[in-house]
Tab-separated table of C-alpha atoms and ligand atoms in Angstrom:
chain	number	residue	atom	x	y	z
A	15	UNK	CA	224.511	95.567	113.652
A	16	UNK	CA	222.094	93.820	110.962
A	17	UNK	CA	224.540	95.286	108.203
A	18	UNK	CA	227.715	94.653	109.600
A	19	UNK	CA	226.337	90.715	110.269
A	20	UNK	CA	225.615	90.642	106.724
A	21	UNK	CA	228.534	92.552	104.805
A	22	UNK	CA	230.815	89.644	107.084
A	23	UNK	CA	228.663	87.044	105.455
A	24	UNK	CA	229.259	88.224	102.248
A	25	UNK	CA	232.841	88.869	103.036
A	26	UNK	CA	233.331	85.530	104.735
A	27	UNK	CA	232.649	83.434	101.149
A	28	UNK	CA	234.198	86.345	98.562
A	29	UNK	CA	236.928	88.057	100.705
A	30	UNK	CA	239.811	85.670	98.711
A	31	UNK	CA	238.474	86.496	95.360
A	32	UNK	CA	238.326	90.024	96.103
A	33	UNK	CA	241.719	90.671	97.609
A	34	UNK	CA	244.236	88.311	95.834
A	35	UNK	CA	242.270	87.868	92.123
A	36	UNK	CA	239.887	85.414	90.952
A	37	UNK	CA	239.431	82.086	92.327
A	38	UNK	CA	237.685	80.999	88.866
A	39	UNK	CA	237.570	82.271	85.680
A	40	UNK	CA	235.960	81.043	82.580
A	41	UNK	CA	236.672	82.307	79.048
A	42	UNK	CA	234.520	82.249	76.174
A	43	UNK	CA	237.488	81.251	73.663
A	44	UNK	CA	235.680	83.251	70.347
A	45	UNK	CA	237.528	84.536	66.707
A	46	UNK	CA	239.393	81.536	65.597
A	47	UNK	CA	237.110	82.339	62.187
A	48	UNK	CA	237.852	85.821	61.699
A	49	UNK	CA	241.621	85.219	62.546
A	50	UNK	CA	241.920	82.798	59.748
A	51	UNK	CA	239.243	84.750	57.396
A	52	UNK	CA	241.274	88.457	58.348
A	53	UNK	CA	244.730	86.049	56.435
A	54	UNK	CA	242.747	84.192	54.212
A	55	UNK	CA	243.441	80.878	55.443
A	56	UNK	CA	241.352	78.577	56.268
A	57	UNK	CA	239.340	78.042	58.899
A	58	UNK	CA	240.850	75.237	60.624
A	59	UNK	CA	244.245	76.582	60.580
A	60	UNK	CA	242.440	79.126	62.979
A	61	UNK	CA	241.063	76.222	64.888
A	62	UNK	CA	244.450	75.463	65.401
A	63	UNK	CA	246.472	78.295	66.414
A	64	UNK	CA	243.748	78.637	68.618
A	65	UNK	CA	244.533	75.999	70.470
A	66	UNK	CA	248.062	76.711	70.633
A	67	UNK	CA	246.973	79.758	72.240
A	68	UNK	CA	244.766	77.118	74.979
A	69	UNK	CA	248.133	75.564	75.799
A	70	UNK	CA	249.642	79.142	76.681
A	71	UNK	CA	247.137	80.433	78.849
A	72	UNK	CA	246.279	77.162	80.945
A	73	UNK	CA	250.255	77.288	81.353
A	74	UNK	CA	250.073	80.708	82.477
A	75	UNK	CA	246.830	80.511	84.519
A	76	UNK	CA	249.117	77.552	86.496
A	77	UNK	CA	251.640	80.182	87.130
A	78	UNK	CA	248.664	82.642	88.824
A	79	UNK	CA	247.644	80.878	91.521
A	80	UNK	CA	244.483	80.558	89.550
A	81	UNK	CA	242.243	77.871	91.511
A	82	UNK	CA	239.917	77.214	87.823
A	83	UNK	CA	240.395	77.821	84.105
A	84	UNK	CA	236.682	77.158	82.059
A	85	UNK	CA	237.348	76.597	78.661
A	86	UNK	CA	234.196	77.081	76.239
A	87	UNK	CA	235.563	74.547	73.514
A	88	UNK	CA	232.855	73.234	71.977
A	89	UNK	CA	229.092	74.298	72.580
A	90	UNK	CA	226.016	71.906	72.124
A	91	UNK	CA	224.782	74.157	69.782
A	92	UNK	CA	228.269	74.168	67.672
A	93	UNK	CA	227.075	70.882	65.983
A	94	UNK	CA	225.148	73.197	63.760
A	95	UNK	CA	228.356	73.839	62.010
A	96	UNK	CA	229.352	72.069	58.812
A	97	UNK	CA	230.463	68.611	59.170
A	98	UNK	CA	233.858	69.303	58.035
A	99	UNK	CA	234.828	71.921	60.390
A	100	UNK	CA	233.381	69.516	63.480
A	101	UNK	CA	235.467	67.039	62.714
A	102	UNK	CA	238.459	69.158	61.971
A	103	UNK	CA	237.304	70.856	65.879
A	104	UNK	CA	237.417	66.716	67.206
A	105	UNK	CA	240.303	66.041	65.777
A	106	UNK	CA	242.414	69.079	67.160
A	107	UNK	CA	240.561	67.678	70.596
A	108	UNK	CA	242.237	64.316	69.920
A	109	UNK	CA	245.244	65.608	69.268
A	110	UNK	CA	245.660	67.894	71.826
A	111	UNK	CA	244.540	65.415	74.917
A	112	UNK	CA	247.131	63.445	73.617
A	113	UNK	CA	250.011	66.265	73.006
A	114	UNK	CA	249.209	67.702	76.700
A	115	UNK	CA	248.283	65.182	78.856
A	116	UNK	CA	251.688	64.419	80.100
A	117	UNK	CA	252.315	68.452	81.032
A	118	UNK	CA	249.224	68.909	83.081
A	119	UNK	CA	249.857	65.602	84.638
A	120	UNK	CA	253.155	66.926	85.150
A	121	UNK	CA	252.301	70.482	86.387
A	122	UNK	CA	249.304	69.062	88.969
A	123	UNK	CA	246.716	70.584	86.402
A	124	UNK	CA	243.479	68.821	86.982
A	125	UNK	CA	241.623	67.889	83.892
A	126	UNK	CA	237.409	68.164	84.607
A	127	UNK	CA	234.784	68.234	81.256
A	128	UNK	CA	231.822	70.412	81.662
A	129	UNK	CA	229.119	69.224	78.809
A	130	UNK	CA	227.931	65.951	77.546
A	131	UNK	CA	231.146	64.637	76.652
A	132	UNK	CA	230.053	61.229	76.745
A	133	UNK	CA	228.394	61.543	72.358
A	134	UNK	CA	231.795	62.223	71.714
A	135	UNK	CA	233.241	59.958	69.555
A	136	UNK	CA	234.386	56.638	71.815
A	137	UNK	CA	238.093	57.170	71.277
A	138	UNK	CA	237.789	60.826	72.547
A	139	UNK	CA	235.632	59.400	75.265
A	140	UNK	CA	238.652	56.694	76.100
A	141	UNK	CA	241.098	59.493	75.964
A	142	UNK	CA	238.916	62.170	78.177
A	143	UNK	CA	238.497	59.135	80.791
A	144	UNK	CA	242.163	58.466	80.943
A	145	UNK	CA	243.200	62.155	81.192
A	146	UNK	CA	240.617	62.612	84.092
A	147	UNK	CA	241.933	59.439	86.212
A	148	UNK	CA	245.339	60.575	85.345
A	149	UNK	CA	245.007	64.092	86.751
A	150	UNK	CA	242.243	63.355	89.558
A	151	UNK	CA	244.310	63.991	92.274
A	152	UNK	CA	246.289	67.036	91.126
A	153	UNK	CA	245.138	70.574	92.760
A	154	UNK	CA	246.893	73.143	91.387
A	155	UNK	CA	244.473	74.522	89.197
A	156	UNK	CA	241.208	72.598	87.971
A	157	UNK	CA	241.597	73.123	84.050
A	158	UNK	CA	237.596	72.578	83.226
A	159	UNK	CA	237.050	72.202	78.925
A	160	UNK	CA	233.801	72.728	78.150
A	161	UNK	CA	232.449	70.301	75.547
A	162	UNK	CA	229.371	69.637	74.481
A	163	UNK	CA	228.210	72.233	76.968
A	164	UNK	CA	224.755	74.752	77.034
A	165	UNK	CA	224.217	75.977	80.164
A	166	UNK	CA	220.655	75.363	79.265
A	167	UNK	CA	221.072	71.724	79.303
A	168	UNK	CA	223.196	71.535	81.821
A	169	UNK	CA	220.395	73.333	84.146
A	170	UNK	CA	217.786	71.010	82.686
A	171	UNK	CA	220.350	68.005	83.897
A	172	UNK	CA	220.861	69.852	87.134
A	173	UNK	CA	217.099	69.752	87.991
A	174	UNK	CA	216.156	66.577	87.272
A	175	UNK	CA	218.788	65.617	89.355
A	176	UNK	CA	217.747	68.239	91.963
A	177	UNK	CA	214.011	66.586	91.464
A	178	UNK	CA	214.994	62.931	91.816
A	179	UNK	CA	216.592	63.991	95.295
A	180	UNK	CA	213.858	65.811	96.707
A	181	UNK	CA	213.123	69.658	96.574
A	182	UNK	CA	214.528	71.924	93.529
A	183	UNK	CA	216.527	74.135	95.479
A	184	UNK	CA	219.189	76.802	94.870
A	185	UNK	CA	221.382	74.663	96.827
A	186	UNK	CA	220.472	71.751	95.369
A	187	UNK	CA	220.956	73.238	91.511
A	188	UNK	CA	224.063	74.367	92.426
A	189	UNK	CA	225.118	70.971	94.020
A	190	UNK	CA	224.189	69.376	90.425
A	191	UNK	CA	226.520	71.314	88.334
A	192	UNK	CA	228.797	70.169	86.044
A	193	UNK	CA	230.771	72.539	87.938
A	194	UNK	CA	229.696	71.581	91.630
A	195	UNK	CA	233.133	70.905	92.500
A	196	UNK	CA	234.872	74.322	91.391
A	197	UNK	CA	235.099	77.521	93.572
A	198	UNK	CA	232.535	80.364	92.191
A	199	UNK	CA	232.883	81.742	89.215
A	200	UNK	CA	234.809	85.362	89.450
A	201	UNK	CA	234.999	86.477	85.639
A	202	UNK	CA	233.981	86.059	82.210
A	203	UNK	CA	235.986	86.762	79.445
A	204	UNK	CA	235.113	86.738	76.103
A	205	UNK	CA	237.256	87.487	72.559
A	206	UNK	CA	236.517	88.565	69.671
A	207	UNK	CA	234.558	91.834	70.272
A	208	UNK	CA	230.865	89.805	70.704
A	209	UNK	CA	229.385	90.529	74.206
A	210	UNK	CA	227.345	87.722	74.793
A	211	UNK	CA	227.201	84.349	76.908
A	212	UNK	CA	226.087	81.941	73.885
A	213	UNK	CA	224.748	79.737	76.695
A	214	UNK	CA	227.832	79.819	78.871
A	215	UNK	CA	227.769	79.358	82.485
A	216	UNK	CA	224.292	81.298	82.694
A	217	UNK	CA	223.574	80.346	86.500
A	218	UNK	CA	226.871	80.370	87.619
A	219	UNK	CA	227.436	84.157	85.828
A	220	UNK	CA	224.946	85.578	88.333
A	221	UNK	CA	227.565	87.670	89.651
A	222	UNK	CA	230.473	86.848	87.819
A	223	UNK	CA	232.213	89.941	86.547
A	224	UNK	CA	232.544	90.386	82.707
A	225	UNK	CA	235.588	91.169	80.873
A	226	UNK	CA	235.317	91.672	76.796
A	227	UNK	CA	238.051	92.184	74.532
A	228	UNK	CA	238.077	92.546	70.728
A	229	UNK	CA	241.537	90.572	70.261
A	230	UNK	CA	240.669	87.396	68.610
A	231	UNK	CA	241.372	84.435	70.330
A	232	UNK	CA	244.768	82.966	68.549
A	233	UNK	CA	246.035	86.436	69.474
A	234	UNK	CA	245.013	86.469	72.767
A	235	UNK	CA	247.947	85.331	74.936
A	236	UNK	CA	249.423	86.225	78.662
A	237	UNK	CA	249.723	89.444	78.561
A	238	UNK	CA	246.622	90.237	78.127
A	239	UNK	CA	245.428	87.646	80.306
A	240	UNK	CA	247.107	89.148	83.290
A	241	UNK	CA	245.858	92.506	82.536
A	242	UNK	CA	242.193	91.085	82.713
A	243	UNK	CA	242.918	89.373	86.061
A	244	UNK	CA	244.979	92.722	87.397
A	245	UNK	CA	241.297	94.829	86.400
A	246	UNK	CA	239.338	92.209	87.975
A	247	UNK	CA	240.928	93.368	91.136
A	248	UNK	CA	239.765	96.786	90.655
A	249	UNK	CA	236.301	95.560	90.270
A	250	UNK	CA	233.812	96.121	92.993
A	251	UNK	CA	231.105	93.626	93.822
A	252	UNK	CA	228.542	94.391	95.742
A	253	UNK	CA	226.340	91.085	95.000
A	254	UNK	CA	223.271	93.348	95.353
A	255	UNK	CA	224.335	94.534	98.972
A	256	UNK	CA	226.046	98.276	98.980
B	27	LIG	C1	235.675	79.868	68.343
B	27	LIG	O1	235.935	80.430	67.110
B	27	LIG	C2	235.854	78.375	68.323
B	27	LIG	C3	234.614	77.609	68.413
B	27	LIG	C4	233.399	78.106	68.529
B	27	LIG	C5	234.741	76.169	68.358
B	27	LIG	P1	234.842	80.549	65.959
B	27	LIG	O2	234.973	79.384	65.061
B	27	LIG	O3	233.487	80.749	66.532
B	27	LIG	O4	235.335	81.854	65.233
B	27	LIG	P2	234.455	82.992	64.589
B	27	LIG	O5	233.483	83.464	65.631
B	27	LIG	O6	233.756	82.392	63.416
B	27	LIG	O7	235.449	84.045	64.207
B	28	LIG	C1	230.761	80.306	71.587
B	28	LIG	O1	231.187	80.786	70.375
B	28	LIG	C2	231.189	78.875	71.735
B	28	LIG	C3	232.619	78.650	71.913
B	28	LIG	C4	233.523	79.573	72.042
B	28	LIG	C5	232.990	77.263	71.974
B	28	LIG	P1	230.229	80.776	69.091
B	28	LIG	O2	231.033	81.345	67.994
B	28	LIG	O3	229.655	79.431	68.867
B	28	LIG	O4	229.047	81.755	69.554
B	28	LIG	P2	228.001	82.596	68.721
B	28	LIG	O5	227.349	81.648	67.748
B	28	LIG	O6	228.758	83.670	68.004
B	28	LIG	O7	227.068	83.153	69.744
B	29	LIG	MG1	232.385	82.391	66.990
């Protein structure tokens, strides 16, 4: 009786993800480099076909029935990088807020930052703000850019917020998450062959399922984004039950 009450509990809250794909998945966008390196070109001409390859997969993930796209865009610790290739990285952000906004408007894509956003520079701040008011009420899919973002800090934000409420909970982490509004995270995917997190989503990974792939990211399109969410199906989670 004990188990059956507790595999229904677990069912109750994952049984959607588990029968009809993920509810939310988050990919670690990583290769833009190597693409351009592999053609000698350089590297911001790999900044930018990666983000033509953004554009086809959050208009794919629409077609899904995908509730949440992550997009790791920009970490906090990609500041490290030379000041050249940041600004060539903002200014692809600039113009592809601008480019887009009017199709995910259009679409009901909902556009949510996860991150800091608010050191950007104040005209990407202006144009974030607009593109969130503009898309607030869509529900579609949540299309979530992560910039700015460590997971680290955003835990550190999480718990002071958690603190200034009252009792540091795992409820009341959660709660405080730049992604408190999104369904679970379901899957990770990463390109580019590296299997790591590089401070993505670390509390909200706890169970997610991984998927790595050594395409780089400019390459990776639909196809391959479908066969990702088609294994995920496969996948059996046991969230530490069996
Ligand atoms: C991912 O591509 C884009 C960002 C981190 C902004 P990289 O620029 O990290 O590409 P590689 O890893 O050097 O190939
Ligand atoms: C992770 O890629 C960050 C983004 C994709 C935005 P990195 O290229 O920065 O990660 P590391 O340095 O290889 O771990
Ligand atoms: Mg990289």
């Amino acid at each position: 009786m004990l188990g059956f009450a507790k595999k229904a509990l677990v069912s109750e809250a994952d049984s959607p993800a588990e029968s009809t794909g993920p509810r939310h998945v988050a990919i670690i966008m990583d290769g833009n480099g190597r693409w351009a390196k592999k053609r000698h070109l350089p590297r911001a001409l790999g900044h930018k076909k990666g983000v033509e390859a953004v554009r086809e997969i959050v208009r794919y993930a629409a077609t899904t029935g995908l509730e949440a796209l992550s997009l790791y865009a920009f970490s906090s610790e990609n500041w490290k990088r030379p000041e050249d290739e940041v600004s060539d990285l903002m200014g692809l952000l600039r113009a592809f807020i601008k480019s887009d906004i009017d199709e995910f408007a259009a679409n009901d894509v909902r556009l949510k930052i996860l991150g800091n956003y608010k050191v950007l520079a104040p005209d990407i701040i202006e144009l974030i703000e607009d593109a969130i008011t503009r898309t607030a009420h869509n529900t579609r899919t949540t299309l979530a850019v992560a910039l700015n973002y460590g997971a680290q800090d955003e835990l550190v934000r999480a718990a002071q917020a958690a603190a200034a409420e009252g009792a540091i909970t795992e409820e009341a982490i959660t709660r405080h998450l730049d992604t408190a509004d999104m369904p679970p995270l379901d899957l990770v995917i990463r390109t580019s062959g590296e299997q790591r997190l590089s401070n993505f989503m670390l509390w909200q990974a706890a169970y997610a399922e991984l998927w790595f792939t050594d395409t780089l990211w400019p390459d990776f399109g639909p196809e391959e984004f479908g066969r990702a969410l088609a294994e995920f199906t496969t996948r059996e989670r046991r969230y530490g039950g069996r």
